[in-house]
Amino acid sequence: MTDHMFLCLIILVIILPAASSKSVIPSPGYYPSSKFRTIDFYHGYRNLWGPQHQRVDQKSLTIWLDSNTGSGFKSIQPFRSGYFSTAIKLQPGYTAGVITSFYLSNSEVHPGHHDEVDIEFLGTTPGKPYTLQTNVYIQGSGDGKIIGREMKFHLWFDPTANFHNYAILWSPQEIIFFVDDIPIRSYRKKSAYTFPLRPMWVYGSIWDASSWATEDGKYKANYQYQPFVGRYSNFKLSGCSAYARPSCRPVSASPYRSGVLSRKQFWAMRWAQRYYMVYNYCKDYKRDHSLTPECRA
């Protein structure tokens, strides 16, 4: 093989992942959802509010929102790191104003100054896709004057047709969001001021966020279509609880013990962001990025 041929081969290896088409779902090469065991709902969670709007069937949970109330659940123990996932099936049709969520938070322990890591499905109107919003709040940036770190995605499948896995990997150095084992976002620790370090619980909920959820509040929840239902299954909670010994080692969602994404995982994330990301707070030039210094790093 000539030097020229070898150079061309190297260039092809580098650019081929970036040239993957929108319709070809890349393999991440590693499937963290298969590495952690599924638990029954009551082995890891308890109802937090709206118990009359919650039904549990072993490993599955159904919660719903109507004009009276929604419902939410919370992990039994807090964690300081871990892999947290669930499979969710969303309601089709008119769901504007409705949020179906899976997230980490310590708002009950630190009211007005809390940390939060969100996966939120923003309800929609018929004919338009759901928006999956990821967000990170640090030390009260979600309280009072909101400083969000939103990245939003449309999905490469219909999330109302079947259950799909959604996960958050939270380590002391990085937060990674997954959809069906494809990383869609990595949020790295740049400083103690821009990264959640205090223990958090795992939550899920369905609630009315008509003031902002769908097209900035243009479309509200319409209770002619109630109940609005969220279905959860395949719960996984694995990591270091807040009560674990200091020697507890953070879990990994990559082939490497360090937790660093593999090359295949990285390119799968690039594919998701290239073709399906519809909003990135760091690219929003109307935002004051002195409040989000990681965007300049």
PDB file of C-alpha atoms in Angstrom:
ATOM      1  CA  MET A   1       0.000   0.000   0.000  1.00  0.00           C
ATOM      2  CA  THR A   2       1.395   3.399  -0.991  1.00  0.00           C
ATOM      3  CA  ASP A   3       1.653   6.266   1.454  1.00  0.00           C
ATOM      4  CA  HIS A   4      -1.057   8.081  -0.524  1.00  0.00           C
ATOM      5  CA  MET A   5      -3.461   5.139  -0.305  1.00  0.00           C
ATOM      6  CA  PHE A   6      -2.787   4.784   3.420  1.00  0.00           C
ATOM      7  CA  LEU A   7      -3.492   8.486   3.973  1.00  0.00           C
ATOM      8  CA  CYS A   8      -6.787   8.218   2.061  1.00  0.00           C
ATOM      9  CA  LEU A   9      -7.809   5.233   4.184  1.00  0.00           C
ATOM     10  CA  ILE A  10      -7.096   7.152   7.394  1.00  0.00           C
ATOM     11  CA  ILE A  11      -9.185  10.101   6.154  1.00  0.00           C
ATOM     12  CA  LEU A  12     -12.089   7.783   5.328  1.00  0.00           C
ATOM     13  CA  VAL A  13     -11.964   6.218   8.809  1.00  0.00           C
ATOM     14  CA  ILE A  14     -12.106   9.675  10.356  1.00  0.00           C
ATOM     15  CA  ILE A  15     -14.920  11.144   8.264  1.00  0.00           C
ATOM     16  CA  LEU A  16     -17.192   8.146   7.795  1.00  0.00           C
ATOM     17  CA  PRO A  17     -18.795   8.352  11.266  1.00  0.00           C
ATOM     18  CA  ALA A  18     -19.579  12.032  10.680  1.00  0.00           C
ATOM     19  CA  ALA A  19     -21.133  11.202   7.336  1.00  0.00           C
ATOM     20  CA  SER A  20     -23.697   8.772   8.761  1.00  0.00           C
ATOM     21  CA  SER A  21     -27.153   9.569   7.468  1.00  0.00           C
ATOM     22  CA  LYS A  22     -30.050  10.695   9.608  1.00  0.00           C
ATOM     23  CA  SER A  23     -31.996   7.515   8.870  1.00  0.00           C
ATOM     24  CA  VAL A  24     -29.208   5.113   9.868  1.00  0.00           C
ATOM     25  CA  ILE A  25     -29.154   4.751  13.645  1.00  0.00           C
ATOM     26  CA  PRO A  26     -25.528   4.233  14.701  1.00  0.00           C
ATOM     27  CA  SER A  27     -24.495   1.504  17.089  1.00  0.00           C
ATOM     28  CA  PRO A  28     -23.000   2.917  20.287  1.00  0.00           C
ATOM     29  CA  GLY A  29     -21.080  -0.357  20.646  1.00  0.00           C
ATOM     30  CA  TYR A  30     -21.865  -0.549  24.359  1.00  0.00           C
ATOM     31  CA  TYR A  31     -25.262  -0.921  26.024  1.00  0.00           C
ATOM     32  CA  PRO A  32     -25.266   0.230  29.660  1.00  0.00           C
ATOM     33  CA  SER A  33     -28.958  -0.604  30.122  1.00  0.00           C
ATOM     34  CA  SER A  34     -27.996  -4.286  29.870  1.00  0.00           C
ATOM     35  CA  LYS A  35     -25.338  -3.987  32.585  1.00  0.00           C
ATOM     36  CA  PHE A  36     -27.614  -3.049  35.492  1.00  0.00           C
ATOM     37  CA  ARG A  37     -30.421  -5.124  36.954  1.00  0.00           C
ATOM     38  CA  THR A  38     -34.065  -4.101  36.804  1.00  0.00           C
ATOM     39  CA  ILE A  39     -35.829  -3.570  40.138  1.00  0.00           C
ATOM     40  CA  ASP A  40     -39.451  -3.655  41.222  1.00  0.00           C
ATOM     41  CA  PHE A  41     -40.859  -0.171  41.714  1.00  0.00           C
ATOM     42  CA  TYR A  42     -41.260  -0.477  45.482  1.00  0.00           C
ATOM     43  CA  HIS A  43     -37.695  -1.770  45.899  1.00  0.00           C
ATOM     44  CA  GLY A  44     -36.400   1.625  44.865  1.00  0.00           C
ATOM     45  CA  TYR A  45     -39.216   4.167  44.951  1.00  0.00           C
ATOM     46  CA  ARG A  46     -42.212   5.485  46.838  1.00  0.00           C
ATOM     47  CA  ASN A  47     -45.130   7.664  45.835  1.00  0.00           C
ATOM     48  CA  LEU A  48     -44.433  11.343  46.519  1.00  0.00           C
ATOM     49  CA  TRP A  49     -47.768  12.954  45.634  1.00  0.00           C
ATOM     50  CA  GLY A  50     -51.014  12.125  43.885  1.00  0.00           C
ATOM     51  CA  PRO A  51     -51.278   8.508  45.125  1.00  0.00           C
ATOM     52  CA  GLN A  52     -54.795   8.263  43.707  1.00  0.00           C
ATOM     53  CA  HIS A  53     -53.279   8.899  40.273  1.00  0.00           C
ATOM     54  CA  GLN A  54     -50.727   6.100  40.440  1.00  0.00           C
ATOM     55  CA  ARG A  55     -50.988   2.387  39.691  1.00  0.00           C
ATOM     56  CA  VAL A  56     -48.155  -0.090  40.275  1.00  0.00           C
ATOM     57  CA  ASP A  57     -47.815  -3.534  38.707  1.00  0.00           C
ATOM     58  CA  GLN A  58     -44.550  -5.103  39.919  1.00  0.00           C
ATOM     59  CA  LYS A  59     -41.905  -3.551  37.638  1.00  0.00           C
ATOM     60  CA  SER A  60     -44.297  -1.148  35.916  1.00  0.00           C
ATOM     61  CA  LEU A  61     -45.884   2.128  36.977  1.00  0.00           C
ATOM     62  CA  THR A  62     -48.680   4.200  35.472  1.00  0.00           C
ATOM     63  CA  ILE A  63     -49.252   7.797  36.580  1.00  0.00           C
ATOM     64  CA  TRP A  64     -51.736  10.279  35.194  1.00  0.00           C
ATOM     65  CA  LEU A  65     -52.814  13.899  35.248  1.00  0.00           C
ATOM     66  CA  ASP A  66     -56.376  15.194  35.188  1.00  0.00           C
ATOM     67  CA  SER A  67     -58.009  18.467  36.173  1.00  0.00           C
ATOM     68  CA  ASN A  68     -57.651  17.542  39.853  1.00  0.00           C
ATOM     69  CA  THR A  69     -53.989  16.613  40.149  1.00  0.00           C
ATOM     70  CA  GLY A  70     -51.022  14.816  38.667  1.00  0.00           C
ATOM     71  CA  SER A  71     -48.676  12.381  40.368  1.00  0.00           C
ATOM     72  CA  GLY A  72     -45.029  11.919  41.261  1.00  0.00           C
ATOM     73  CA  PHE A  73     -42.622   9.407  42.788  1.00  0.00           C
ATOM     74  CA  LYS A  74     -39.240   9.545  44.499  1.00  0.00           C
ATOM     75  CA  SER A  75     -36.376   7.156  45.212  1.00  0.00           C
ATOM     76  CA  ILE A  76     -36.166   5.800  48.732  1.00  0.00           C
ATOM     77  CA  GLN A  77     -32.578   6.915  49.192  1.00  0.00           C
ATOM     78  CA  PRO A  78     -30.415   9.739  47.875  1.00  0.00           C
ATOM     79  CA  PHE A  79     -27.336   9.136  45.736  1.00  0.00           C
ATOM     80  CA  ARG A  80     -24.062  10.944  45.260  1.00  0.00           C
ATOM     81  CA  SER A  81     -23.434   9.298  41.867  1.00  0.00           C
ATOM     82  CA  GLY A  82     -24.939   6.549  39.749  1.00  0.00           C
ATOM     83  CA  TYR A  83     -26.750   5.234  36.699  1.00  0.00           C
ATOM     84  CA  PHE A  84     -30.504   5.860  36.798  1.00  0.00           C
ATOM     85  CA  SER A  85     -32.856   4.739  34.061  1.00  0.00           C
ATOM     86  CA  THR A  86     -36.411   3.833  33.202  1.00  0.00           C
ATOM     87  CA  ALA A  87     -38.385   2.905  30.107  1.00  0.00           C
ATOM     88  CA  ILE A  88     -41.187   5.361  29.327  1.00  0.00           C
ATOM     89  CA  LYS A  89     -44.138   5.260  26.955  1.00  0.00           C
ATOM     90  CA  LEU A  90     -45.815   8.603  26.301  1.00  0.00           C
ATOM     91  CA  GLN A  91     -49.421   9.430  25.496  1.00  0.00           C
ATOM     92  CA  PRO A  92     -50.310  10.199  21.868  1.00  0.00           C
ATOM     93  CA  GLY A  93     -52.611  12.963  20.667  1.00  0.00           C
ATOM     94  CA  TYR A  94     -53.080  16.351  22.304  1.00  0.00           C
ATOM     95  CA  THR A  95     -50.725  16.620  25.301  1.00  0.00           C
ATOM     96  CA  ALA A  96     -49.814  20.322  25.151  1.00  0.00           C
ATOM     97  CA  GLY A  97     -48.870  21.843  28.480  1.00  0.00           C
ATOM     98  CA  VAL A  98     -48.148  18.450  30.065  1.00  0.00           C
ATOM     99  CA  ILE A  99     -44.696  17.447  31.359  1.00  0.00           C
ATOM    100  CA  THR A 100     -43.730  13.802  31.819  1.00  0.00           C
ATOM    101  CA  SER A 101     -40.387  13.639  33.600  1.00  0.00           C
ATOM    102  CA  PHE A 102     -37.545  11.588  35.067  1.00  0.00           C
ATOM    103  CA  TYR A 103     -34.942  13.565  36.978  1.00  0.00           C
ATOM    104  CA  LEU A 104     -32.540  14.007  39.905  1.00  0.00           C
ATOM    105  CA  SER A 105     -33.030  16.712  42.536  1.00  0.00           C
ATOM    106  CA  ASN A 106     -32.338  17.755  46.119  1.00  0.00           C
ATOM    107  CA  SER A 107     -34.960  20.517  46.203  1.00  0.00           C
ATOM    108  CA  GLU A 108     -36.631  19.177  49.336  1.00  0.00           C
ATOM    109  CA  VAL A 109     -33.373  19.351  51.299  1.00  0.00           C
ATOM    110  CA  HIS A 110     -32.118  22.602  49.741  1.00  0.00           C
ATOM    111  CA  PRO A 111     -35.238  24.643  48.953  1.00  0.00           C
ATOM    112  CA  GLY A 112     -34.370  27.821  47.081  1.00  0.00           C
ATOM    113  CA  HIS A 113     -30.800  26.622  46.477  1.00  0.00           C
ATOM    114  CA  HIS A 114     -31.119  23.193  44.929  1.00  0.00           C
ATOM    115  CA  ASP A 115     -29.447  21.095  42.230  1.00  0.00           C
ATOM    116  CA  GLU A 116     -31.346  19.250  39.497  1.00  0.00           C
ATOM    117  CA  VAL A 117     -30.688  17.101  36.428  1.00  0.00           C
ATOM    118  CA  ASP A 118     -33.714  16.723  34.139  1.00  0.00           C
ATOM    119  CA  ILE A 119     -35.152  14.560  31.435  1.00  0.00           C
ATOM    120  CA  GLU A 120     -38.491  16.155  30.547  1.00  0.00           C
ATOM    121  CA  PHE A 121     -40.906  15.372  27.748  1.00  0.00           C
ATOM    122  CA  LEU A 122     -42.706  18.516  26.659  1.00  0.00           C
ATOM    123  CA  GLY A 123     -46.259  17.800  25.562  1.00  0.00           C
ATOM    124  CA  THR A 124     -47.341  18.640  22.053  1.00  0.00           C
ATOM    125  CA  THR A 125     -50.230  19.038  19.633  1.00  0.00           C
ATOM    126  CA  PRO A 126     -51.280  16.452  17.038  1.00  0.00           C
ATOM    127  CA  GLY A 127     -48.931  16.258  14.080  1.00  0.00           C
ATOM    128  CA  LYS A 128     -45.956  17.708  15.959  1.00  0.00           C
ATOM    129  CA  PRO A 129     -43.281  15.654  17.742  1.00  0.00           C
ATOM    130  CA  TYR A 130     -42.592  15.524  21.435  1.00  0.00           C
ATOM    131  CA  THR A 131     -39.565  17.493  22.584  1.00  0.00           C
ATOM    132  CA  LEU A 132     -37.166  15.814  24.996  1.00  0.00           C
ATOM    133  CA  GLN A 133     -35.585  18.510  27.138  1.00  0.00           C
ATOM    134  CA  THR A 134     -32.429  17.873  29.133  1.00  0.00           C
ATOM    135  CA  ASN A 135     -31.431  20.419  31.739  1.00  0.00           C
ATOM    136  CA  VAL A 136     -28.990  20.972  34.595  1.00  0.00           C
ATOM    137  CA  TYR A 137     -29.471  23.344  37.530  1.00  0.00           C
ATOM    138  CA  ILE A 138     -26.708  24.038  40.031  1.00  0.00           C
ATOM    139  CA  GLN A 139     -26.884  25.581  43.504  1.00  0.00           C
ATOM    140  CA  GLY A 140     -30.143  27.425  43.021  1.00  0.00           C
ATOM    141  CA  SER A 141     -29.926  28.285  39.331  1.00  0.00           C
ATOM    142  CA  GLY A 142     -33.416  26.770  39.037  1.00  0.00           C
ATOM    143  CA  ASP A 143     -34.775  28.969  41.819  1.00  0.00           C
ATOM    144  CA  GLY A 144     -35.781  32.603  41.554  1.00  0.00           C
ATOM    145  CA  LYS A 145     -33.949  33.941  38.508  1.00  0.00           C
ATOM    146  CA  ILE A 146     -33.804  30.814  36.357  1.00  0.00           C
ATOM    147  CA  ILE A 147     -30.488  29.982  34.687  1.00  0.00           C
ATOM    148  CA  GLY A 148     -31.255  26.909  32.614  1.00  0.00           C
ATOM    149  CA  ARG A 149     -28.790  24.769  30.714  1.00  0.00           C
ATOM    150  CA  GLU A 150     -31.264  23.281  28.273  1.00  0.00           C
ATOM    151  CA  MET A 151     -30.513  21.066  25.329  1.00  0.00           C
ATOM    152  CA  LYS A 152     -33.621  19.894  23.464  1.00  0.00           C
ATOM    153  CA  PHE A 153     -34.126  17.025  21.040  1.00  0.00           C
ATOM    154  CA  HIS A 154     -36.702  15.507  18.780  1.00  0.00           C
ATOM    155  CA  LEU A 155     -36.460  11.734  18.679  1.00  0.00           C
ATOM    156  CA  TRP A 156     -35.722   9.283  15.866  1.00  0.00           C
ATOM    157  CA  PHE A 157     -38.763   7.185  16.809  1.00  0.00           C
ATOM    158  CA  ASP A 158     -42.336   7.651  17.978  1.00  0.00           C
ATOM    159  CA  PRO A 159     -42.142   7.711  21.808  1.00  0.00           C
ATOM    160  CA  THR A 160     -45.879   7.014  22.053  1.00  0.00           C
ATOM    161  CA  ALA A 161     -45.768   3.705  20.147  1.00  0.00           C
ATOM    162  CA  ASN A 162     -43.573   1.672  22.519  1.00  0.00           C
ATOM    163  CA  PHE A 163     -41.440   1.870  25.644  1.00  0.00           C
ATOM    164  CA  HIS A 164     -37.954   3.331  25.192  1.00  0.00           C
ATOM    165  CA  ASN A 165     -35.109   3.563  27.705  1.00  0.00           C
ATOM    166  CA  TYR A 166     -33.997   6.931  29.066  1.00  0.00           C
ATOM    167  CA  ALA A 167     -31.066   7.242  31.450  1.00  0.00           C
ATOM    168  CA  ILE A 168     -28.883   9.650  33.388  1.00  0.00           C
ATOM    169  CA  LEU A 169     -25.296   8.757  34.292  1.00  0.00           C
ATOM    170  CA  TRP A 170     -24.055  11.084  37.029  1.00  0.00           C
ATOM    171  CA  SER A 171     -20.423  10.750  38.083  1.00  0.00           C
ATOM    172  CA  PRO A 172     -18.231  13.183  40.021  1.00  0.00           C
ATOM    173  CA  GLN A 173     -16.845  14.471  36.706  1.00  0.00           C
ATOM    174  CA  GLU A 174     -19.606  14.181  34.124  1.00  0.00           C
ATOM    175  CA  ILE A 175     -23.337  13.837  33.460  1.00  0.00           C
ATOM    176  CA  ILE A 176     -24.383  11.826  30.398  1.00  0.00           C
ATOM    177  CA  PHE A 177     -27.934  11.540  29.076  1.00  0.00           C
ATOM    178  CA  PHE A 178     -28.903   8.400  27.125  1.00  0.00           C
ATOM    179  CA  VAL A 179     -31.802   7.418  24.874  1.00  0.00           C
ATOM    180  CA  ASP A 180     -31.909   3.685  24.123  1.00  0.00           C
ATOM    181  CA  ASP A 181     -28.219   3.535  25.107  1.00  0.00           C
ATOM    182  CA  ILE A 182     -27.237   6.251  22.625  1.00  0.00           C
ATOM    183  CA  PRO A 183     -25.584   9.157  24.454  1.00  0.00           C
ATOM    184  CA  ILE A 184     -27.284  12.383  23.441  1.00  0.00           C
ATOM    185  CA  ARG A 185     -25.544  14.839  25.758  1.00  0.00           C
ATOM    186  CA  SER A 186     -22.441  15.049  27.919  1.00  0.00           C
ATOM    187  CA  TYR A 187     -22.167  17.755  30.569  1.00  0.00           C
ATOM    188  CA  ARG A 188     -18.697  17.818  32.096  1.00  0.00           C
ATOM    189  CA  LYS A 189     -17.528  19.334  35.347  1.00  0.00           C
ATOM    190  CA  LYS A 190     -15.629  22.527  34.570  1.00  0.00           C
ATOM    191  CA  SER A 191     -15.780  23.888  38.123  1.00  0.00           C
ATOM    192  CA  ALA A 192     -17.540  23.283  41.430  1.00  0.00           C
ATOM    193  CA  TYR A 193     -19.811  26.226  40.600  1.00  0.00           C
ATOM    194  CA  THR A 194     -21.184  24.703  37.408  1.00  0.00           C
ATOM    195  CA  PHE A 195     -21.649  21.070  38.466  1.00  0.00           C
ATOM    196  CA  PRO A 196     -23.986  19.374  40.973  1.00  0.00           C
ATOM    197  CA  LEU A 197     -21.986  17.753  43.771  1.00  0.00           C
ATOM    198  CA  ARG A 198     -24.514  17.355  46.598  1.00  0.00           C
ATOM    199  CA  PRO A 199     -26.555  14.122  46.982  1.00  0.00           C
ATOM    200  CA  MET A 200     -29.783  13.934  44.997  1.00  0.00           C
ATOM    201  CA  TRP A 201     -32.856  11.703  44.871  1.00  0.00           C
ATOM    202  CA  VAL A 202     -34.375  10.255  41.694  1.00  0.00           C
ATOM    203  CA  TYR A 203     -37.865  11.453  40.768  1.00  0.00           C
ATOM    204  CA  GLY A 204     -40.527  11.027  38.142  1.00  0.00           C
ATOM    205  CA  SER A 205     -43.755  12.958  37.638  1.00  0.00           C
ATOM    206  CA  ILE A 206     -46.531  14.110  35.351  1.00  0.00           C
ATOM    207  CA  TRP A 207     -47.841  17.635  35.827  1.00  0.00           C
ATOM    208  CA  ASP A 208     -49.370  20.717  34.216  1.00  0.00           C
ATOM    209  CA  ALA A 209     -46.766  23.209  32.994  1.00  0.00           C
ATOM    210  CA  SER A 210     -49.056  25.115  30.645  1.00  0.00           C
ATOM    211  CA  SER A 211     -47.286  28.410  31.256  1.00  0.00           C
ATOM    212  CA  TRP A 212     -44.173  27.307  29.325  1.00  0.00           C
ATOM    213  CA  ALA A 213     -44.065  23.668  28.232  1.00  0.00           C
ATOM    214  CA  THR A 214     -45.424  23.796  24.668  1.00  0.00           C
ATOM    215  CA  GLU A 215     -44.118  26.478  22.324  1.00  0.00           C
ATOM    216  CA  ASP A 216     -43.403  28.809  25.258  1.00  0.00           C
ATOM    217  CA  GLY A 217     -46.930  28.479  26.611  1.00  0.00           C
ATOM    218  CA  LYS A 218     -48.774  29.097  23.361  1.00  0.00           C
ATOM    219  CA  TYR A 219     -50.723  25.857  23.792  1.00  0.00           C
ATOM    220  CA  LYS A 220     -52.151  24.946  27.206  1.00  0.00           C
ATOM    221  CA  ALA A 221     -53.299  21.697  28.767  1.00  0.00           C
ATOM    222  CA  ASN A 222     -56.812  20.940  27.540  1.00  0.00           C
ATOM    223  CA  TYR A 223     -58.651  18.709  29.974  1.00  0.00           C
ATOM    224  CA  GLN A 224     -61.119  17.630  27.330  1.00  0.00           C
ATOM    225  CA  TYR A 225     -58.372  15.083  26.559  1.00  0.00           C
ATOM    226  CA  GLN A 226     -57.814  13.909  30.139  1.00  0.00           C
ATOM    227  CA  PRO A 227     -56.442  11.801  31.641  1.00  0.00           C
ATOM    228  CA  PHE A 228     -52.897  12.371  30.429  1.00  0.00           C
ATOM    229  CA  VAL A 229     -50.974   9.177  31.115  1.00  0.00           C
ATOM    230  CA  GLY A 230     -47.288   8.384  31.587  1.00  0.00           C
ATOM    231  CA  ARG A 231     -46.158   4.753  31.696  1.00  0.00           C
ATOM    232  CA  TYR A 232     -42.845   3.728  33.269  1.00  0.00           C
ATOM    233  CA  SER A 233     -41.126   0.340  33.481  1.00  0.00           C
ATOM    234  CA  ASN A 234     -37.688  -1.303  33.630  1.00  0.00           C
ATOM    235  CA  PHE A 235     -36.450   0.763  36.585  1.00  0.00           C
ATOM    236  CA  LYS A 236     -32.705   0.720  37.280  1.00  0.00           C
ATOM    237  CA  LEU A 237     -30.964   2.419  40.207  1.00  0.00           C
ATOM    238  CA  SER A 238     -27.269   1.684  40.550  1.00  0.00           C
ATOM    239  CA  GLY A 239     -24.554   3.723  42.166  1.00  0.00           C
ATOM    240  CA  CYS A 240     -23.219   5.159  45.395  1.00  0.00           C
ATOM    241  CA  SER A 241     -25.928   6.156  47.820  1.00  0.00           C
ATOM    242  CA  ALA A 242     -25.374   9.152  50.045  1.00  0.00           C
ATOM    243  CA  TYR A 243     -24.852   6.661  52.887  1.00  0.00           C
ATOM    244  CA  ALA A 244     -22.255   4.522  51.107  1.00  0.00           C
ATOM    245  CA  ARG A 245     -18.673   4.366  52.290  1.00  0.00           C
ATOM    246  CA  PRO A 246     -16.234   6.899  50.809  1.00  0.00           C
ATOM    247  CA  SER A 247     -14.569   3.991  49.021  1.00  0.00           C
ATOM    248  CA  CYS A 248     -17.695   3.417  46.880  1.00  0.00           C
ATOM    249  CA  ARG A 249     -16.569   3.758  43.280  1.00  0.00           C
ATOM    250  CA  PRO A 250     -18.832   5.507  40.734  1.00  0.00           C
ATOM    251  CA  VAL A 251     -20.356   3.197  38.123  1.00  0.00           C
ATOM    252  CA  SER A 252     -19.542   3.534  34.440  1.00  0.00           C
ATOM    253  CA  ALA A 253     -21.837   3.624  31.401  1.00  0.00           C
ATOM    254  CA  SER A 254     -19.012   3.015  28.936  1.00  0.00           C
ATOM    255  CA  PRO A 255     -16.644   0.097  28.265  1.00  0.00           C
ATOM    256  CA  TYR A 256     -14.031   1.887  30.361  1.00  0.00           C
ATOM    257  CA  ARG A 257     -13.934   1.903  34.144  1.00  0.00           C
ATOM    258  CA  SER A 258     -13.085   5.605  33.996  1.00  0.00           C
ATOM    259  CA  GLY A 259     -16.504   6.249  32.417  1.00  0.00           C
ATOM    260  CA  VAL A 260     -15.055   8.069  29.413  1.00  0.00           C
ATOM    261  CA  LEU A 261     -17.223   7.495  26.338  1.00  0.00           C
ATOM    262  CA  SER A 262     -15.836   5.112  23.742  1.00  0.00           C
ATOM    263  CA  ARG A 263     -15.211   6.290  20.199  1.00  0.00           C
ATOM    264  CA  LYS A 264     -18.414   4.596  19.003  1.00  0.00           C
ATOM    265  CA  GLN A 265     -20.423   6.193  21.806  1.00  0.00           C
ATOM    266  CA  PHE A 266     -18.948   9.589  21.005  1.00  0.00           C
ATOM    267  CA  TRP A 267     -19.858   9.337  17.320  1.00  0.00           C
ATOM    268  CA  ALA A 268     -23.363   8.119  18.194  1.00  0.00           C
ATOM    269  CA  MET A 269     -23.744  11.232  20.352  1.00  0.00           C
ATOM    270  CA  ARG A 270     -22.503  13.410  17.489  1.00  0.00           C
ATOM    271  CA  TRP A 271     -25.132  11.798  15.235  1.00  0.00           C
ATOM    272  CA  ALA A 272     -27.940  12.502  17.727  1.00  0.00           C
ATOM    273  CA  GLN A 273     -26.862  16.105  18.162  1.00  0.00           C
ATOM    274  CA  ARG A 274     -26.307  16.722  14.457  1.00  0.00           C
ATOM    275  CA  TYR A 275     -29.666  15.399  13.311  1.00  0.00           C
ATOM    276  CA  TYR A 276     -32.028  15.611  16.276  1.00  0.00           C
ATOM    277  CA  MET A 277     -30.940  18.438  18.578  1.00  0.00           C
ATOM    278  CA  VAL A 278     -33.284  21.405  18.151  1.00  0.00           C
ATOM    279  CA  TYR A 279     -31.946  23.745  20.863  1.00  0.00           C
ATOM    280  CA  ASN A 280     -28.605  24.256  22.609  1.00  0.00           C
ATOM    281  CA  TYR A 281     -28.399  26.935  25.300  1.00  0.00           C
ATOM    282  CA  CYS A 282     -24.740  27.549  24.511  1.00  0.00           C
ATOM    283  CA  LYS A 283     -25.686  28.476  20.919  1.00  0.00           C
ATOM    284  CA  ASP A 284     -28.476  30.834  21.982  1.00  0.00           C
ATOM    285  CA  TYR A 285     -26.904  34.243  21.508  1.00  0.00           C
ATOM    286  CA  LYS A 286     -29.779  35.981  23.274  1.00  0.00           C
ATOM    287  CA  ARG A 287     -28.602  34.373  26.509  1.00  0.00           C
ATOM    288  CA  ASP A 288     -26.169  36.020  28.920  1.00  0.00           C
ATOM    289  CA  HIS A 289     -23.343  33.495  28.846  1.00  0.00           C
ATOM    290  CA  SER A 290     -21.514  35.149  31.697  1.00  0.00           C
ATOM    291  CA  LEU A 291     -24.049  33.161  33.747  1.00  0.00           C
ATOM    292  CA  THR A 292     -23.086  29.908  31.997  1.00  0.00           C
ATOM    293  CA  PRO A 293     -19.287  30.102  31.818  1.00  0.00           C
ATOM    294  CA  GLU A 294     -18.972  26.479  30.674  1.00  0.00           C
ATOM    295  CA  CYS A 295     -20.228  27.649  27.261  1.00  0.00           C
ATOM    296  CA  ARG A 296     -17.027  29.632  26.814  1.00  0.00           C
ATOM    297  CA  ALA A 297     -14.711  26.927  28.094  1.00  0.00           C
TER     298      ALA A 297
END
